[in-house]
Amino acid sequence: MLISLELKRVDSMAVKKLFGTSGIRGKINSEVTCELALNVGKSLACYLGNEGTVVLGYDTRTTNVMLDQAICAGLLESGVDVIKIGMVPTPLVGYATDKLGADAGVMLTASHNPSQYNGIKIWNANGMAYTSAQEAKIEEIYSNESYTSVSWDKVGSLRVNEEIKGRYIDDLVGMVNIKPGLKVVIDCASGAGSEISPLVFRKAGCEVTTLNSQPDGFFPGRNPEPNAENLQNLMKTVVAIGADLGIAHDGDADRMITIDENGDISPFDSLLALMSKEFDGDIVTTVDAGLCMDESVKGNVLRTKVGDVNVAEVIIEKDAAFGGEPSGTWLHPDFCMCPDGILSGLRMAELVSNKGKLSELLLEIPSYPNIREKIICSKEAKTAIMENMEDLLKDSFDDIKEINSIDGVRLTFNDDSWVLVRPSGTEDYIRITLESKDSTKAQAIKETCVKIIKENI
Ligand code: MG
């Protein structure tokens, strides 16, 4: 008879917060360690009932090998089989979890963060990210160390799957119809899209030029955050070679942003609206998305909390056609419930191929004066001030049409101007985001909100 030597704590310790807005993320060897990965592996296995299968992938970071070994050991020790799919874009982990019939997926990535960061994100059997409720369960098991090992003959088995990459590539190509010869420049930041993204576009008939598409965890070409500052080379290259389109991924390729044929970076909200217009049915987005969404979409625009998993949940609940965040994180429910920056880019290429120049397509999307402001505010003060924010705002404006308090407080005014006051999920700020067709009114709304926040901090 086997005797478990593991000591289980019966008392419930304070639950340690591990997960942020997009999985576990932090500086390597201080916040994110092998010990953490090992114990998250054990905790996930415990959550899955010490059985089943987990798909495991990672981005190009130099610290992935050790985290991959550690989390894999934790899963195997606790009775869960592991299918390793190696260095892949995040959306391939979601896709593989779904297609291989696994019970969960794990992606080791810190997305757009610099090289010294890494993280862990967990996926459901249907390819959708773990919800905050599921993450809370993992945190509870982790904090209480209530995970268990299994007996020697129940330890999980390890497989490597090379085949799923090819299936993913073929399935993606099958999603679009692009006229041969479209000139596209793809910038992968030397991140997880480097091998697969250019290949997919070539197979789809595009003439591809690549930038930063050699996998390298030091991100030597550019920072993995796809913004105007980091994409100067891509902008210049698109113009220099007369390309139709530029596409830039973040570090794990669940996001993308486009550069038009003139070398200009596309406004994030407008780009999301432009793609949303292509779908029949309802569209899900987040509370920080602009008015252009409402004015472009055929069906209803449903706004939820910031975070791709929140968008995914509403897509499933309301059977919506498409969804996305203004950050360039788009969900394609006709493909997989994991945000996919490669499919987002492919669909943009298809649009340009069939409908013409991107700069002209974007001109059809209405654009209004918008303001983004952030006010420094400690974590404690943020919680206190947000408790009264709805009342404070109601007392200060008299033409409110609608109040949405699903994530921060979002007011819509009678003339469709709107403002969102929301505490940052990761930094010590309260953010004000607003938009109005009248720039004087936009300024006035901003000043009122700043005054309310400063007076109440
Ligand atoms: Mg990402």
XYZ file of C-alpha atoms in Angstrom, residues 4 22 39 74 99 116 310 422 445:
9
model
C 1.341 9.664 0.583
C -4.325 38.310 -19.282
C 2.959 24.533 -8.686
C 3.856 19.546 -12.311
C -9.002 20.176 -32.220
C 12.769 39.893 -19.107
C -14.933 38.716 -21.470
C -12.189 53.163 -15.300
C -16.537 66.411 -20.306
